[in-house]
PDB file of C-alpha atoms in Angstrom:
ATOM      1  CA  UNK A   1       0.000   0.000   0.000  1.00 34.00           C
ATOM      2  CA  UNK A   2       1.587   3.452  -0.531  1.00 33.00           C
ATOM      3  CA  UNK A   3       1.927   5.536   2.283  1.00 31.00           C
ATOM      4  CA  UNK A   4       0.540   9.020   1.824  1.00 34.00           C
ATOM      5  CA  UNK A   5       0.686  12.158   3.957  1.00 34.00           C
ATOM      6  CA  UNK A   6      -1.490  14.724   4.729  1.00 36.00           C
ATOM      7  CA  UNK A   7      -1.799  17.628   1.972  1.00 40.00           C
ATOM      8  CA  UNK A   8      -0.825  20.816   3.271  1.00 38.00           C
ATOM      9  CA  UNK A   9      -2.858  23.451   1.780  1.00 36.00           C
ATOM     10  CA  UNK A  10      -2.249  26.895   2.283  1.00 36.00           C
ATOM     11  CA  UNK A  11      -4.898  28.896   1.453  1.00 38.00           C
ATOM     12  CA  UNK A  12      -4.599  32.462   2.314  1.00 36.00           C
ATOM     13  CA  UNK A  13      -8.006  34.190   2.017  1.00 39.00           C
ATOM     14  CA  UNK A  14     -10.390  34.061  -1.630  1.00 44.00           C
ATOM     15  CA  UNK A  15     -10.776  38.047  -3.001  1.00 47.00           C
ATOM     16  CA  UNK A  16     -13.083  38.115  -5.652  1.00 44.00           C
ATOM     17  CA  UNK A  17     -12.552  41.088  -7.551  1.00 44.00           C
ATOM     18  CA  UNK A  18     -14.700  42.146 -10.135  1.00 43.00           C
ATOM     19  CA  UNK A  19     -13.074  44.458 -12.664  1.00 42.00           C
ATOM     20  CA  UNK A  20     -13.880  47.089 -15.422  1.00 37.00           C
ATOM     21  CA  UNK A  21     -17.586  46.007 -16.652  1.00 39.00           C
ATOM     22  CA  UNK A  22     -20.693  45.012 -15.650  1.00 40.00           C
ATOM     23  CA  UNK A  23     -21.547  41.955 -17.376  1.00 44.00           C
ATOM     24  CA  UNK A  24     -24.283  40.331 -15.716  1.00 44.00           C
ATOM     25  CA  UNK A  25     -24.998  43.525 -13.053  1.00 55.00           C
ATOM     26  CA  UNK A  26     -25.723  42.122  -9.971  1.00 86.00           C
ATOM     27  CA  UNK A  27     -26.495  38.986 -10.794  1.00 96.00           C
ATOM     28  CA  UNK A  28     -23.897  36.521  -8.765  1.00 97.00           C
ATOM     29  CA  UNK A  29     -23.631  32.469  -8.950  1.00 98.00           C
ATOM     30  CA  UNK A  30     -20.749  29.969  -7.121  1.00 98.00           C
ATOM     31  CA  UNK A  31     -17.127  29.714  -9.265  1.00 98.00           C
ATOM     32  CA  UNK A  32     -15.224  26.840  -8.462  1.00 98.00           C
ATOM     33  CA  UNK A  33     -11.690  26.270  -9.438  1.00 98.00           C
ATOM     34  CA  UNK A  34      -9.592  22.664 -10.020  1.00 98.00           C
ATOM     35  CA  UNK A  35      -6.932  21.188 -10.662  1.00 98.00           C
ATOM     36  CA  UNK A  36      -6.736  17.958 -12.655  1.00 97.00           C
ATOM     37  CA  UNK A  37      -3.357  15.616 -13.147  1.00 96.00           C
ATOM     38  CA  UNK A  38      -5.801  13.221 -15.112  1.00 94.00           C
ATOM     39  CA  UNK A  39      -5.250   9.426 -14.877  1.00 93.00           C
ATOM     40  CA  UNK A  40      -1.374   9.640 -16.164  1.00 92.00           C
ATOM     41  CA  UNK A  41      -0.770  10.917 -12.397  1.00 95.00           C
ATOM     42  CA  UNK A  42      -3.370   8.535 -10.669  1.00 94.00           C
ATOM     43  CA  UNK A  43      -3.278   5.645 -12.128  1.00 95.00           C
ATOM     44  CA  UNK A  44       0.354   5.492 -13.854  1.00 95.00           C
ATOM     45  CA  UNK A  45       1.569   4.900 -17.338  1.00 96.00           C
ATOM     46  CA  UNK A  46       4.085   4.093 -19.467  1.00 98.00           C
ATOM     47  CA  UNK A  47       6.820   6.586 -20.657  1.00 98.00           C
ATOM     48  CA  UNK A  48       7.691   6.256 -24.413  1.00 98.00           C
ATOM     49  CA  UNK A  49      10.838   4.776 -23.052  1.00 97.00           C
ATOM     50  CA  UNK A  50       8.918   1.942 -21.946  1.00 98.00           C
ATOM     51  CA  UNK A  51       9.501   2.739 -18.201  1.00 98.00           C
ATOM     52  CA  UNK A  52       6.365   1.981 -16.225  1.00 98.00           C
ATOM     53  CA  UNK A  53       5.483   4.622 -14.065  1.00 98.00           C
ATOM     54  CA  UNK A  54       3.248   4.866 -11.104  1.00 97.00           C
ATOM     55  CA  UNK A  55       2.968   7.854  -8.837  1.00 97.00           C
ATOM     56  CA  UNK A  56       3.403   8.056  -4.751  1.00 97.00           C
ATOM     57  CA  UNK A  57       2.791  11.891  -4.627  1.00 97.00           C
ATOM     58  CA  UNK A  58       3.170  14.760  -7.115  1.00 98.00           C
ATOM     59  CA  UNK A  59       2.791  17.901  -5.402  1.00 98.00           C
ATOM     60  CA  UNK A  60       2.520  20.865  -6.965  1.00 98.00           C
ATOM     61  CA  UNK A  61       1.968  24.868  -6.061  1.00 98.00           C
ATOM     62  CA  UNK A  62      -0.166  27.201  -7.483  1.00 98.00           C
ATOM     63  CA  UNK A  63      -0.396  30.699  -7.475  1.00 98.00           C
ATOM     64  CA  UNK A  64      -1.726  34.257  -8.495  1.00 98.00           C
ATOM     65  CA  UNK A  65      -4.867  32.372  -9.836  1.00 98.00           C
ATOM     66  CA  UNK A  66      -7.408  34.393 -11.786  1.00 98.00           C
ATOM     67  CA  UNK A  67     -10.567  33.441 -13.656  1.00 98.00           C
ATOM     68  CA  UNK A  68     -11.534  36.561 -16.707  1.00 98.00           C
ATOM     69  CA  UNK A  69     -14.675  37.050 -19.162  1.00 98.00           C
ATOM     70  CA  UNK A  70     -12.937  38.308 -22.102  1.00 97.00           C
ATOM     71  CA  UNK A  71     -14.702  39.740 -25.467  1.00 96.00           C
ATOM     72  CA  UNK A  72     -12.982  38.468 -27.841  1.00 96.00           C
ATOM     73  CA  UNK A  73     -11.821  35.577 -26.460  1.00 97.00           C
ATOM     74  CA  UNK A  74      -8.459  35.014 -25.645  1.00 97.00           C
ATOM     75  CA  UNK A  75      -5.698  33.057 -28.106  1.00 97.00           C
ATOM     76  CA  UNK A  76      -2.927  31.832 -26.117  1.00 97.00           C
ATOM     77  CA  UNK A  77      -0.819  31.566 -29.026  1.00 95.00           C
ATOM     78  CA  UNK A  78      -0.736  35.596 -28.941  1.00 96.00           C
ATOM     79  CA  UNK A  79       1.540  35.543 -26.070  1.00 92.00           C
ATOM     80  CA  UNK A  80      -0.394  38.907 -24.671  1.00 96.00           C
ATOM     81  CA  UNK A  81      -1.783  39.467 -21.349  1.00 96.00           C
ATOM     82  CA  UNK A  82      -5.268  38.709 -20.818  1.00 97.00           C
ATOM     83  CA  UNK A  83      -7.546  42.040 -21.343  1.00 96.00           C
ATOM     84  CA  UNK A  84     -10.465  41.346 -19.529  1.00 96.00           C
ATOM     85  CA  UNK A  85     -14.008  42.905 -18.903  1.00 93.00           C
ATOM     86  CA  UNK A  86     -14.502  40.732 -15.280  1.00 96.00           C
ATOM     87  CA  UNK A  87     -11.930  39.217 -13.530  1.00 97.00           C
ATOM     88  CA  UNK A  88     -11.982  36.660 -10.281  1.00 97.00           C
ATOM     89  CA  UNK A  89      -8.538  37.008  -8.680  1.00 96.00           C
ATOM     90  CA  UNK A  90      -8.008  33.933  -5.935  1.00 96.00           C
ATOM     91  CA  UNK A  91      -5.688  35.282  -3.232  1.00 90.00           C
ATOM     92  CA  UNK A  92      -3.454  32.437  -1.665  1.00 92.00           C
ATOM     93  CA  UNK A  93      -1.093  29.791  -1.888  1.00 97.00           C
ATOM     94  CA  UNK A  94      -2.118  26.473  -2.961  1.00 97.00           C
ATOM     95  CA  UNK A  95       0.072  23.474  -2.348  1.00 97.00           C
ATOM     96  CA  UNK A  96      -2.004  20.253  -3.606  1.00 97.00           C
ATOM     97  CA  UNK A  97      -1.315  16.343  -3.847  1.00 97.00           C
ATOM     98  CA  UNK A  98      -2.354  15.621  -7.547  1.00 97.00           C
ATOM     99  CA  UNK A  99      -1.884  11.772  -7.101  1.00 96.00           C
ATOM    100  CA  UNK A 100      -4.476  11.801  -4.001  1.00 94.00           C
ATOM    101  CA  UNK A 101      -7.232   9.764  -3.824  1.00 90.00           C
ATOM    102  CA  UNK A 102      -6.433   6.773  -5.430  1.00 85.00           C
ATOM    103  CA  UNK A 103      -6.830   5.670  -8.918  1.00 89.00           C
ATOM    104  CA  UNK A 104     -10.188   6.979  -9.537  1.00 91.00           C
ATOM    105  CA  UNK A 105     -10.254  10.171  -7.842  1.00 94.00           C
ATOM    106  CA  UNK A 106     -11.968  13.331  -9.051  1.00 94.00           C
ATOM    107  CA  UNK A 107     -10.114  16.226  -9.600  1.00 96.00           C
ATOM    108  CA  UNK A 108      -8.504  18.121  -6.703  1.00 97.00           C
ATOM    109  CA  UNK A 109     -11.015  21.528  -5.978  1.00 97.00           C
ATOM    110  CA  UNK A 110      -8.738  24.728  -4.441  1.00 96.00           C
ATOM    111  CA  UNK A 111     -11.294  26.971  -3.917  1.00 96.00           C
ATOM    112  CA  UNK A 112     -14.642  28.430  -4.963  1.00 97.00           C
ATOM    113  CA  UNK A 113     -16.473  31.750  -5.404  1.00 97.00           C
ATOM    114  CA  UNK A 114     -19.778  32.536  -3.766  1.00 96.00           C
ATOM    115  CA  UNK A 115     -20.717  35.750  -5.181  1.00 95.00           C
ATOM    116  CA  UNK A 116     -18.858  35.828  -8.542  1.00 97.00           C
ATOM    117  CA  UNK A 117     -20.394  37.931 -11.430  1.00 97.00           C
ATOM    118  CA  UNK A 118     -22.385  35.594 -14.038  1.00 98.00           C
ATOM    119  CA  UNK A 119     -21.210  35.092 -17.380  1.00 97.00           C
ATOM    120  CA  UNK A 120     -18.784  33.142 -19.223  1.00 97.00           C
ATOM    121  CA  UNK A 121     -15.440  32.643 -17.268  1.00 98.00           C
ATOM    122  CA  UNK A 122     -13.438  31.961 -21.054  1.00 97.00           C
ATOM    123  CA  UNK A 123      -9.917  32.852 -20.312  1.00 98.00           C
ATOM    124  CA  UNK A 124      -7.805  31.522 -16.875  1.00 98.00           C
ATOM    125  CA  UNK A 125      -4.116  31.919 -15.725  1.00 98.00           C
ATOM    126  CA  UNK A 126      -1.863  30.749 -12.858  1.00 98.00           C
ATOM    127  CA  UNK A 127       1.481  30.436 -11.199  1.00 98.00           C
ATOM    128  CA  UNK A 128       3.012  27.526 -10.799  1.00 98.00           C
ATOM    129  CA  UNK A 129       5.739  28.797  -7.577  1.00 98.00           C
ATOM    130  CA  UNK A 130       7.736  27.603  -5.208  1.00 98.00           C
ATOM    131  CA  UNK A 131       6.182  25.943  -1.916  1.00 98.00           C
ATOM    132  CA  UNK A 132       7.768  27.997   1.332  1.00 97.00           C
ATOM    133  CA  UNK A 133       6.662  25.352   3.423  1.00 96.00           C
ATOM    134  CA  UNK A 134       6.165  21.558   3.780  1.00 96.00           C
ATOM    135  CA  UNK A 135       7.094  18.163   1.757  1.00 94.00           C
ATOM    136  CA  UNK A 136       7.371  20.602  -1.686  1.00 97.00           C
ATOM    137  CA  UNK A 137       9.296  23.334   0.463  1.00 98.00           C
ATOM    138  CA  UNK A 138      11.801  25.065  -2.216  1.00 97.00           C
ATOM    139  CA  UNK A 139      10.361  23.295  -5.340  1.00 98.00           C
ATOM    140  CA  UNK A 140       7.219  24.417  -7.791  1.00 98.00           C
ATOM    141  CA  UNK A 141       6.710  21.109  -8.378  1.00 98.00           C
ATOM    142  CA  UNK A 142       7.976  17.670  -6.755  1.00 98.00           C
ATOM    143  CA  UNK A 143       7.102  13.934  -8.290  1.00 97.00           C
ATOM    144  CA  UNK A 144       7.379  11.024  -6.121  1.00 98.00           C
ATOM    145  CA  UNK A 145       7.029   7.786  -7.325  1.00 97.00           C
ATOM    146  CA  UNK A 146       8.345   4.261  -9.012  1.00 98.00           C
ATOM    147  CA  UNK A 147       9.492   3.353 -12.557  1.00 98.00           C
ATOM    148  CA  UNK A 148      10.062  -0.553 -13.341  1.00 98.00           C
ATOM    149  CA  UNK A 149      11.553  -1.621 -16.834  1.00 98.00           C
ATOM    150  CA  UNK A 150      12.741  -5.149 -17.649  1.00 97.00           C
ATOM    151  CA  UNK A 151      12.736  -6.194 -13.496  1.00 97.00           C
ATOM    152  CA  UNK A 152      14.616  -3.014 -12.654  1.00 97.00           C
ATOM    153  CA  UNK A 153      12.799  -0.843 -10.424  1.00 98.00           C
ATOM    154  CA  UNK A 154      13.556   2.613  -9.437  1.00 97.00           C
ATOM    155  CA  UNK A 155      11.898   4.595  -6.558  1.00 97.00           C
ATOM    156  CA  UNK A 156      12.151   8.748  -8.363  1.00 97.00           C
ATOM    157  CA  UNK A 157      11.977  11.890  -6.407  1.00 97.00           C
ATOM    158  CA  UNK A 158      11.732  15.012  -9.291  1.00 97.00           C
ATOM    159  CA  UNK A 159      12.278  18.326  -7.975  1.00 97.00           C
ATOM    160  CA  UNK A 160      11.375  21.317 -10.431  1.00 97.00           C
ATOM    161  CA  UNK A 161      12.412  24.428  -9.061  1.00 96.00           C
ATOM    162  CA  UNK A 162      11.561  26.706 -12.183  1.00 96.00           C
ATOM    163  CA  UNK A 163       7.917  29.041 -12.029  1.00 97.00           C
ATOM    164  CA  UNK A 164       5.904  29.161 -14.437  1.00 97.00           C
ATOM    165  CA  UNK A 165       3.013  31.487 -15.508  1.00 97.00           C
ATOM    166  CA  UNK A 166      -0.036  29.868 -17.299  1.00 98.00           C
ATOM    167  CA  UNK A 167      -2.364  32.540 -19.548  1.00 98.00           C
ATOM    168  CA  UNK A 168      -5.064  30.144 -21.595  1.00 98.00           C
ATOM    169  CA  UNK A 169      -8.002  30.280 -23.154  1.00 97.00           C
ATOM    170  CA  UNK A 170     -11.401  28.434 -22.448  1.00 97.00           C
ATOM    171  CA  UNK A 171     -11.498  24.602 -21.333  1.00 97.00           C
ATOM    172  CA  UNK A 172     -11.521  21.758 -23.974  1.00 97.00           C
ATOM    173  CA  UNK A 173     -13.261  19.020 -23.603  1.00 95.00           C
ATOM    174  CA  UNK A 174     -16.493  17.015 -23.282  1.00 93.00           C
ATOM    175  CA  UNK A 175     -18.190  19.891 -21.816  1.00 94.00           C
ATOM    176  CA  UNK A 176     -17.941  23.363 -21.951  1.00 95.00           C
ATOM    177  CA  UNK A 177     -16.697  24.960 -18.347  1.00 97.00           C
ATOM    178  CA  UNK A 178     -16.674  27.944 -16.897  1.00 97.00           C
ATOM    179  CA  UNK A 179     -20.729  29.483 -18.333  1.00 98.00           C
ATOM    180  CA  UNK A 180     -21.719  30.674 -14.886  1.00 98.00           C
ATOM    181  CA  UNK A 181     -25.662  31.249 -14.404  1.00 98.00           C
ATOM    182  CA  UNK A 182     -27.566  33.384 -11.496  1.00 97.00           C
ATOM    183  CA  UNK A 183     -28.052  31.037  -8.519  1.00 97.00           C
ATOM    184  CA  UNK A 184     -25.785  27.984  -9.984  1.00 98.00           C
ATOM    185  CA  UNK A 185     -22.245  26.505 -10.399  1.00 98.00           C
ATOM    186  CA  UNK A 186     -19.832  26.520 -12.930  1.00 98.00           C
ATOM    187  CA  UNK A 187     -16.147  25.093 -12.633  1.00 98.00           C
ATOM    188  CA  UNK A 188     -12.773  25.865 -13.906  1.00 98.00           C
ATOM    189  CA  UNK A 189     -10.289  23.640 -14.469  1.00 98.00           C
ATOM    190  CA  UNK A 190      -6.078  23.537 -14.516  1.00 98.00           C
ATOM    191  CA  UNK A 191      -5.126  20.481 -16.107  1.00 98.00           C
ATOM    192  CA  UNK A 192      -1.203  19.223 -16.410  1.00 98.00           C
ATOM    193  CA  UNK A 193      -0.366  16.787 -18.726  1.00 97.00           C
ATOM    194  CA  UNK A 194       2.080  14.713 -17.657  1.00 97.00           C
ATOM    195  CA  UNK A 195       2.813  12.937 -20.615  1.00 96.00           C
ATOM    196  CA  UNK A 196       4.495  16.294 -22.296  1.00 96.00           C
ATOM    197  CA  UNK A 197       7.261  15.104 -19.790  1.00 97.00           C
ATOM    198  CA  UNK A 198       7.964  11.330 -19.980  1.00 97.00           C
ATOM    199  CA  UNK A 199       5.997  10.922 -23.233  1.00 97.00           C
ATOM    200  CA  UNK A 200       3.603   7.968 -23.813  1.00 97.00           C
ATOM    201  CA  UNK A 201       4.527   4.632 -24.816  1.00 97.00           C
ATOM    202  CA  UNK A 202       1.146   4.191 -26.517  1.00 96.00           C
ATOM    203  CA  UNK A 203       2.240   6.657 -29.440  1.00 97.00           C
ATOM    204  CA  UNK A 204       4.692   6.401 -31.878  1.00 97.00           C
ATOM    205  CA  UNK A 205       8.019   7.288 -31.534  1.00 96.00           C
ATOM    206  CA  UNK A 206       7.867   9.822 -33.891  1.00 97.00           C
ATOM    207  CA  UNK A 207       4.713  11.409 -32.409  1.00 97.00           C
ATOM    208  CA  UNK A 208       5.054  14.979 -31.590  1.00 95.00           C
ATOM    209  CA  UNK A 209       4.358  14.551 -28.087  1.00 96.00           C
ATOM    210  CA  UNK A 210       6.919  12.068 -27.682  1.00 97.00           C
ATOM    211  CA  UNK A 211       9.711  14.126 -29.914  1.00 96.00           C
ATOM    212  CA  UNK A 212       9.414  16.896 -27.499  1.00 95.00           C
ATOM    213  CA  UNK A 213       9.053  14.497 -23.970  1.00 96.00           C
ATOM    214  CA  UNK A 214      11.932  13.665 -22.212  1.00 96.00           C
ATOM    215  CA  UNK A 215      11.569  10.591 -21.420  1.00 97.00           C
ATOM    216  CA  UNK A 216      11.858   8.535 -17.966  1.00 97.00           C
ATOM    217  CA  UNK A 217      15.329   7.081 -19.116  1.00 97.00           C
ATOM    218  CA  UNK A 218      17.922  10.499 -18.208  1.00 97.00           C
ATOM    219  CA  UNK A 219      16.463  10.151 -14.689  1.00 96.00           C
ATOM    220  CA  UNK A 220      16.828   6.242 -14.383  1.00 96.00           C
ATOM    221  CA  UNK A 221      20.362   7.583 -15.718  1.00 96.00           C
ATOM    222  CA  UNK A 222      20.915   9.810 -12.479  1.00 93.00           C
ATOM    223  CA  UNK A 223      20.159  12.846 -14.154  1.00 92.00           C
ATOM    224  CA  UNK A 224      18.755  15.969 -12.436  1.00 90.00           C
ATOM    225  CA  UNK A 225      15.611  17.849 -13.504  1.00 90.00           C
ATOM    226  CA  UNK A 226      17.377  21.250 -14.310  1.00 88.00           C
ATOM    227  CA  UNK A 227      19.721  19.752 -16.618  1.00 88.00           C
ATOM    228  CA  UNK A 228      16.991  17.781 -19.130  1.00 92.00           C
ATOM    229  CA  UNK A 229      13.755  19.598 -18.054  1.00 93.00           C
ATOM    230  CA  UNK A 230      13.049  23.067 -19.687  1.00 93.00           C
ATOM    231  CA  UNK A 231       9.677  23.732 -18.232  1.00 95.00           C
ATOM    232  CA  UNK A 232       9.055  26.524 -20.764  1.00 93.00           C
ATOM    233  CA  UNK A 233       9.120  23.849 -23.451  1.00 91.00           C
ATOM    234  CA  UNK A 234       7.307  20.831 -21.832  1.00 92.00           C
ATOM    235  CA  UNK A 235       3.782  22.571 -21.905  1.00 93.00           C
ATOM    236  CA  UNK A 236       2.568  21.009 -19.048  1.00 97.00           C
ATOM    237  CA  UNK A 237      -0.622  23.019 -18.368  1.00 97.00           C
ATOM    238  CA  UNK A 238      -3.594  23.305 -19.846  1.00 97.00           C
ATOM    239  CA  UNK A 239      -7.478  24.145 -19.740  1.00 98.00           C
ATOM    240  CA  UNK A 240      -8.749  19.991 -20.758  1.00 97.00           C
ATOM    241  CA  UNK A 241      -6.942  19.762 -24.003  1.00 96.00           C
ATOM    242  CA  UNK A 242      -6.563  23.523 -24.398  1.00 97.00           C
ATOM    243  CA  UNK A 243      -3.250  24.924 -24.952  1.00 94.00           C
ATOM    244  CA  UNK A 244      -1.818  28.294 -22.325  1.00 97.00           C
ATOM    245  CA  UNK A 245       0.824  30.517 -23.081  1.00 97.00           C
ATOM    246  CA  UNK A 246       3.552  29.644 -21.146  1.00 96.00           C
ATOM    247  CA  UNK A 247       6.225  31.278 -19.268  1.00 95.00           C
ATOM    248  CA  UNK A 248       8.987  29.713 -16.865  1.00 95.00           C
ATOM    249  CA  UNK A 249      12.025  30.914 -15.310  1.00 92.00           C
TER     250      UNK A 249
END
């Protein structure tokens, strides 16, 4: 059985702040954010160096995180800042477990809304910082877990130190996200793809995910993060299958 520890979460205070514009007047409904490692991070995969991975923990830290209505929407392929008509600003630290729960766990919520203006939330952006405190202290981002390949079997701890910022667009996916109604709920979601980093062995080789992953193998090789991983490059967040602009240093 892996052993887990408790998540620390440090959540400041929400401010919801509602900027230039009054779309939808007074008219308020519940926002709720999340944050998604989908089932690469729960219930392990194969890298596209046929290393099978599973993960222990993979904690990551979130920052700075703001939901916007923007008219037109925003293209993350722009590389601008997000100009926005209403704006939900989260203040607080966020330190999450993205492999809690077990395999089929829902994704992780940080934080919700009560009174946020209605309308349609199309454009969301984030921090990925270092933790000041607990089992991610010093690191934006630390994987914990196990790799076996051919009966050798390594136990990995990853520590990414770079920060990131995340601009994107509206969520991709089955559903829309983020159309909030008077008197209901709407969510938003951060979602990392972890396969942009190890790659997936059920691709080919010469898919483009897997020409721009890494790989498990450099690690199994003793290598540290800063010297294969260039965060900027690896495009590991997203809104569902929607691309962000991303920035890491």
């Amino acid at each position: 059985m892996k052993k887990r520890f408790p998540i620390p979460v440090i959540a400041l205070s929400i401010l919801a702040v509602a900027l230039a514009g009054c779309a939808g007047g007074s008219a308020t409904g519940k926002l709720q954010f999340y944050a998604n490692g989908e089932d690469f991070v729960r219930q392990g995969f194969v890298s596209k160096d046929g290393w099978s991975i599973s993960f222990d923990h993979v904690y990551i830290t979130l920052s700075d995180i703001a939901a916007y209505q923007t008219e037109p929407p925003y293209d993350p392929s722009s590389g601008t800042d997000i100009d926005a008509k209403t704006e939900i600003a989260l203040d607080g630290v966020y330190t999450i477990d993205l492999a809690e729960g077990g395999e089929d766990a829902p994704p992780i919520m940080l934080a919700e809304v009560s009174d946020a203006p209605v309308g349609h939330y199309n454009a969301i952006s984030w921090e990925m910082s270092q933790a000041s405190s607990g089992p991610a202290a010093g690191h934006s981002l630390v994987m914990i877990g196990t790799a076996e390949k051919d009966g050798q079997s390594i136990d990995f701890t990853i520590n990414i130190d770079e920060e990131c910022e995340y601009l994107c667009g509206e969520y991709v996916g089955d559903v829309r996200k983020g159309i909030l109604e008077e008197g209901n709920t709407a969510e938003l979601e951060m979602t990392f793809h972890f396969d942009h980093i190890f790659g997936d062995g059920e691709l080919p080789q010469d898919d483009e995910l897997n020409l721009a992953a890494v790989g498990f193998q450099p690690f199994a090789d003793g290598a540290d993060a800063a010297g294969v991983i260039n965060m900027t490059d690896m495009h590991l967040g997203h809104v569902g299958e929607g691309h962000c602009h991303c920035a890491c240093e």
